[in-house]
Amino acid sequence: GAVVSQHPSRVICKSGTSVKIECRSLDFQATTMFWYRQFPKQSLMLMATSNEGSKATYEQGVEKDKFLINHASLTLSTLTVTSAHPEDSSFYICSANRLPGPAAYEQYFGPGTRLTVT
Amino acid sequence: SQQGEEDPQALSIQEGENATMNCSYKTSINNLQWYRQNSGRGLVHLILIRSNEREKHSGRLRVTLDTSKKSSSLLITASRAADTASYFCATDGVGGSNYKLTFGKGTLLTVNP
């Protein structure tokens, strides 16, 4: 149990376009989902925390208008990278807390999405 | 900001040898976890150690935690080529940030066959 999926696994888009990444908890309900960004050979940096039905909380330095997060249900959160630029190319990973929660150590991670902006 | 710092940043060993990776952190924690990440893939949870624990074992993994030094170590015994991956520690903190995980910079382990 506690499987988190992401779609797509890889995406290539042109500069100026927007791309949406989905994060789904497949066999559990998630009160909280987290979005991370990882540059090559670096660690995961938390971008934002999203709670179902409320606005996401963004980490310092993360542009909320550029990285739109929607947590519409207890099993789905989406991250939309708007007006993408090459510097947005990165590996995006989501994680989810299982109900009841949230306890940080109970995060289950998705397999990641590789975004390449040309 | 990054809480954890792993060292070494990279470690290369021969199959069968033991691998030790260290993690230091700065603030008080509730728990410390270790994760593995194969290249270009998601995270695999390895082991969690609570702040009131000093040592924990899971198969070939041994984790220690020294809260007085704010450090942890991960020992992989009898390493295998399949252990080749990046290893990260992650902490969740006491107080307002206790729902967030903060990751260290990671150690890239290469196990040569």
CSV table of C-alpha atoms in Angstrom, one decimal:
chain,number,residue,atom,x,y,z
A,1,GLY,CA,0.0,0.0,0.0
A,2,ALA,CA,0.8,3.7,0.1
A,3,VAL,CA,1.6,4.1,-3.6
A,4,VAL,CA,2.0,7.5,-5.1
A,5,SER,CA,2.1,8.0,-8.9
A,6,GLN,CA,3.2,10.9,-11.0
A,7,HIS,CA,2.3,11.7,-14.6
A,8,PRO,CA,3.9,12.2,-16.9
A,9,SER,CA,7.3,10.7,-16.0
A,10,ARG,CA,9.0,12.7,-18.6
A,11,VAL,CA,7.9,15.8,-20.5
A,12,ILE,CA,9.6,18.1,-23.0
A,13,CYS,CA,8.1,21.5,-23.7
A,14,LYS,CA,9.0,24.7,-25.4
A,15,SER,CA,9.8,27.9,-23.7
A,16,GLY,CA,6.8,30.0,-22.9
A,17,THR,CA,4.4,27.1,-22.7
A,18,SER,CA,2.8,25.6,-19.5
A,19,VAL,CA,3.0,22.1,-18.4
A,20,LYS,CA,1.0,20.3,-15.8
A,21,ILE,CA,2.3,17.5,-13.6
A,22,GLU,CA,-0.1,15.2,-11.7
A,23,CYS,CA,0.5,13.5,-8.4
A,24,ARG,CA,-1.9,10.8,-7.2
A,25,SER,CA,-2.2,8.7,-4.1
A,26,LEU,CA,-3.4,5.4,-5.5
A,27,ASP,CA,-4.5,3.5,-2.5
A,28,PHE,CA,-4.9,6.0,0.3
A,29,GLN,CA,-6.2,9.4,1.0
A,30,ALA,CA,-3.7,12.2,1.4
A,31,THR,CA,-4.4,15.2,3.6
A,32,THR,CA,-1.2,16.9,2.5
A,33,MET,CA,0.9,16.6,-0.6
A,34,PHE,CA,4.4,18.1,-1.0
A,35,TRP,CA,6.2,19.2,-4.2
A,36,TYR,CA,10.0,19.0,-4.4
A,37,ARG,CA,12.4,20.1,-7.0
A,38,GLN,CA,15.7,18.4,-7.6
A,39,PHE,CA,18.6,19.6,-9.8
A,40,PRO,CA,21.1,17.1,-11.2
A,41,LYS,CA,23.3,15.7,-8.5
A,42,GLN,CA,21.7,17.8,-5.8
A,43,SER,CA,19.2,17.3,-3.0
A,44,LEU,CA,15.5,17.7,-2.9
A,45,MET,CA,14.3,21.2,-2.2
A,46,LEU,CA,10.8,21.6,-0.9
A,47,MET,CA,8.8,24.0,-3.1
A,48,ALA,CA,5.4,24.0,-1.5
A,49,THR,CA,2.9,22.1,0.7
A,50,SER,CA,-0.6,21.6,-0.5
A,51,ASN,CA,-3.6,20.7,1.6
A,52,GLU,CA,-6.8,19.5,0.0
A,53,GLY,CA,-9.3,22.3,-0.5
A,54,SER,CA,-7.0,25.1,0.5
A,55,LYS,CA,-4.3,27.2,-1.0
A,56,ALA,CA,-0.8,25.9,-1.1
A,57,THR,CA,1.9,27.2,1.2
A,58,TYR,CA,5.1,28.0,-0.8
A,59,GLU,CA,8.6,28.0,0.5
A,60,GLN,CA,10.6,31.2,0.5
A,61,GLY,CA,11.9,32.0,-3.0
A,62,VAL,CA,9.3,29.9,-4.9
A,63,GLU,CA,7.1,31.9,-7.2
A,64,LYS,CA,3.6,31.0,-6.6
A,65,ASP,CA,2.4,32.6,-9.8
A,66,LYS,CA,4.8,30.5,-11.8
A,67,PHE,CA,4.3,27.2,-10.0
A,68,LEU,CA,0.6,26.8,-9.6
A,69,ILE,CA,-0.5,24.0,-7.3
A,70,ASN,CA,-4.1,22.7,-7.0
A,71,HIS,CA,-5.0,20.0,-4.5
A,72,ALA,CA,-8.6,19.4,-5.7
A,73,SER,CA,-9.2,16.1,-4.0
A,74,LEU,CA,-7.7,13.8,-1.3
A,75,THR,CA,-6.0,11.8,-4.0
A,76,LEU,CA,-4.8,14.3,-6.5
A,77,SER,CA,-2.5,17.3,-6.5
A,78,THR,CA,-1.3,19.1,-9.7
A,79,LEU,CA,1.7,21.3,-10.3
A,80,THR,CA,1.5,23.6,-13.3
A,81,VAL,CA,4.7,25.2,-14.4
A,82,THR,CA,3.6,28.4,-16.3
A,83,SER,CA,5.5,30.1,-19.0
A,84,ALA,CA,8.3,27.6,-18.7
A,85,HIS,CA,11.9,28.6,-19.2
A,86,PRO,CA,15.0,26.4,-19.7
A,87,GLU,CA,16.0,27.1,-16.1
A,88,ASP,CA,12.8,25.4,-15.0
A,89,SER,CA,14.2,22.2,-16.3
A,90,SER,CA,14.5,19.9,-13.4
A,91,PHE,CA,13.2,16.7,-11.7
A,92,TYR,CA,10.0,17.3,-9.8
A,93,ILE,CA,9.0,14.9,-7.1
A,94,CYS,CA,5.8,14.8,-5.1
A,95,SER,CA,5.0,13.1,-1.8
A,96,ALA,CA,1.8,12.5,0.2
A,97,ASN,CA,0.9,12.1,3.8
A,98,ARG,CA,-1.6,9.3,4.5
A,99,LEU,CA,-4.7,10.1,6.5
A,100,PRO,CA,-4.8,10.6,9.5
A,101,GLY,CA,-1.9,12.8,9.6
A,102,PRO,CA,0.0,14.8,8.9
A,103,ALA,CA,3.2,13.4,10.3
A,104,ALA,CA,6.2,14.4,8.2
A,105,TYR,CA,7.8,11.0,8.5
A,106,GLU,CA,4.8,9.4,6.9
A,107,GLN,CA,5.4,10.9,3.5
A,108,TYR,CA,5.2,8.5,0.5
A,109,PHE,CA,7.1,9.7,-2.6
A,110,GLY,CA,6.2,9.5,-6.2
A,111,PRO,CA,8.6,8.4,-8.9
A,112,GLY,CA,9.3,11.9,-10.2
A,113,THR,CA,8.8,13.8,-13.4
A,114,ARG,CA,11.7,14.9,-15.5
A,115,LEU,CA,10.9,18.3,-17.1
A,116,THR,CA,13.0,19.6,-20.0
A,117,VAL,CA,12.2,23.0,-21.4
A,118,THR,CA,13.8,23.7,-24.8
B,1,SER,CA,17.5,26.0,3.8
B,2,GLN,CA,19.2,22.7,3.9
B,3,GLN,CA,19.2,21.1,7.3
B,4,GLY,CA,21.2,18.1,6.7
B,5,GLU,CA,24.7,17.7,5.4
B,6,GLU,CA,26.0,14.3,4.4
B,7,ASP,CA,29.5,13.3,4.1
B,8,PRO,CA,31.2,12.1,2.2
B,9,GLN,CA,29.6,13.6,-0.9
B,10,ALA,CA,30.8,10.6,-2.9
B,11,LEU,CA,32.0,7.2,-1.9
B,12,SER,CA,33.3,4.4,-4.0
B,13,ILE,CA,33.9,0.9,-2.6
B,14,GLN,CA,34.2,-2.7,-3.7
B,15,GLU,CA,31.4,-5.2,-3.5
B,16,GLY,CA,31.5,-6.9,-0.1
B,17,GLU,CA,32.9,-3.9,1.7
B,18,ASN,CA,31.0,-1.8,4.2
B,19,ALA,CA,29.8,1.7,3.4
B,20,THR,CA,29.4,4.4,6.0
B,21,MET,CA,27.7,7.7,5.4
B,22,ASN,CA,27.2,10.5,7.8
B,23,CYS,CA,24.6,13.2,8.2
B,24,SER,CA,24.6,16.2,10.4
B,25,TYR,CA,21.8,18.6,11.1
B,26,LYS,CA,21.3,21.9,12.9
B,27,THR,CA,18.0,22.0,14.7
B,28,SER,CA,16.1,19.8,17.1
B,29,ILE,CA,14.3,16.9,15.4
B,30,ASN,CA,11.5,14.5,15.9
B,31,ASN,CA,12.8,11.8,13.6
B,32,LEU,CA,15.5,11.2,11.1
B,33,GLN,CA,15.1,9.1,8.0
B,34,TRP,CA,17.4,7.7,5.4
B,35,TYR,CA,16.3,7.4,1.8
B,36,ARG,CA,17.9,5.9,-1.3
B,37,GLN,CA,17.5,7.3,-4.8
B,38,ASN,CA,18.7,5.5,-7.9
B,39,SER,CA,19.7,7.7,-10.8
B,40,GLY,CA,16.7,9.6,-12.2
B,41,ARG,CA,14.2,7.7,-10.0
B,42,GLY,CA,12.1,8.5,-7.0
B,43,LEU,CA,13.0,8.0,-3.3
B,44,VAL,CA,12.9,4.7,-1.5
B,45,HIS,CA,12.5,4.9,2.2
B,46,LEU,CA,15.1,2.9,4.1
B,47,ILE,CA,14.8,3.4,7.8
B,48,LEU,CA,13.5,5.8,10.4
B,49,ILE,CA,15.0,6.5,13.7
B,50,ARG,CA,13.3,8.5,16.4
B,51,SER,CA,15.0,11.2,18.4
B,52,ASN,CA,14.9,9.0,21.5
B,53,GLU,CA,16.5,6.1,19.8
B,54,ARG,CA,20.3,5.6,19.4
B,55,GLU,CA,20.6,2.7,17.0
B,56,LYS,CA,18.4,0.8,14.7
B,57,HIS,CA,18.9,-2.1,12.4
B,58,SER,CA,17.1,-3.3,9.2
B,59,GLY,CA,18.7,-6.1,7.3
B,60,ARG,CA,22.1,-5.0,6.2
B,61,LEU,CA,21.4,-1.4,7.3
B,62,ARG,CA,22.5,0.0,10.7
B,63,VAL,CA,21.6,3.6,11.6
B,64,THR,CA,22.9,5.5,14.6
B,65,LEU,CA,21.7,8.8,16.0
B,66,ASP,CA,23.6,11.1,18.3
B,67,THR,CA,21.3,14.0,19.2
B,68,SER,CA,24.0,15.6,21.3
B,69,LYS,CA,26.1,15.9,18.2
B,70,LYS,CA,23.2,16.4,15.9
B,71,SER,CA,24.5,13.6,13.7
B,72,SER,CA,23.5,10.3,12.3
B,73,SER,CA,25.3,7.6,10.4
B,74,LEU,CA,24.1,4.9,7.9
B,75,LEU,CA,26.1,1.7,7.6
B,76,ILE,CA,25.5,-0.7,4.8
B,77,THR,CA,27.3,-4.0,5.4
B,78,ALA,CA,28.4,-6.4,2.8
B,79,SER,CA,27.6,-4.0,0.0
B,80,ARG,CA,26.4,-5.1,-3.4
B,81,ALA,CA,26.5,-3.5,-6.8
B,82,ALA,CA,22.8,-3.0,-6.5
B,83,ASP,CA,23.4,-0.7,-3.6
B,84,THR,CA,24.8,1.9,-6.0
B,85,ALA,CA,22.6,5.0,-5.5
B,86,SER,CA,22.4,8.3,-3.8
B,87,TYR,CA,21.6,8.3,-0.1
B,88,PHE,CA,19.9,11.1,1.7
B,89,CYS,CA,19.0,11.8,5.2
B,90,ALA,CA,15.9,13.8,6.0
B,91,THR,CA,14.7,15.3,9.3
B,92,ASP,CA,11.4,16.5,10.5
B,93,GLY,CA,11.7,19.2,13.2
B,94,VAL,CA,10.2,20.0,16.5
B,95,GLY,CA,7.7,22.8,16.5
B,96,GLY,CA,6.1,24.5,13.6
B,97,SER,CA,8.0,22.7,10.9
B,98,ASN,CA,7.2,19.2,12.2
B,99,TYR,CA,5.2,18.4,9.1
B,100,LYS,CA,8.1,19.1,6.7
B,101,LEU,CA,11.0,17.0,5.7
B,102,THR,CA,14.3,18.7,5.2
B,103,PHE,CA,16.8,16.8,3.1
B,104,GLY,CA,20.5,16.7,3.2
B,105,LYS,CA,22.7,17.0,0.2
B,106,GLY,CA,23.2,13.3,-0.2
B,107,THR,CA,26.0,10.8,-0.6
B,108,LEU,CA,26.6,9.2,-4.0
B,109,LEU,CA,27.6,5.6,-3.3
B,110,THR,CA,29.2,3.5,-6.0
B,111,VAL,CA,29.7,-0.2,-5.4
B,112,ASN,CA,32.1,-1.7,-7.9
B,113,PRO,CA,31.6,-5.4,-8.7
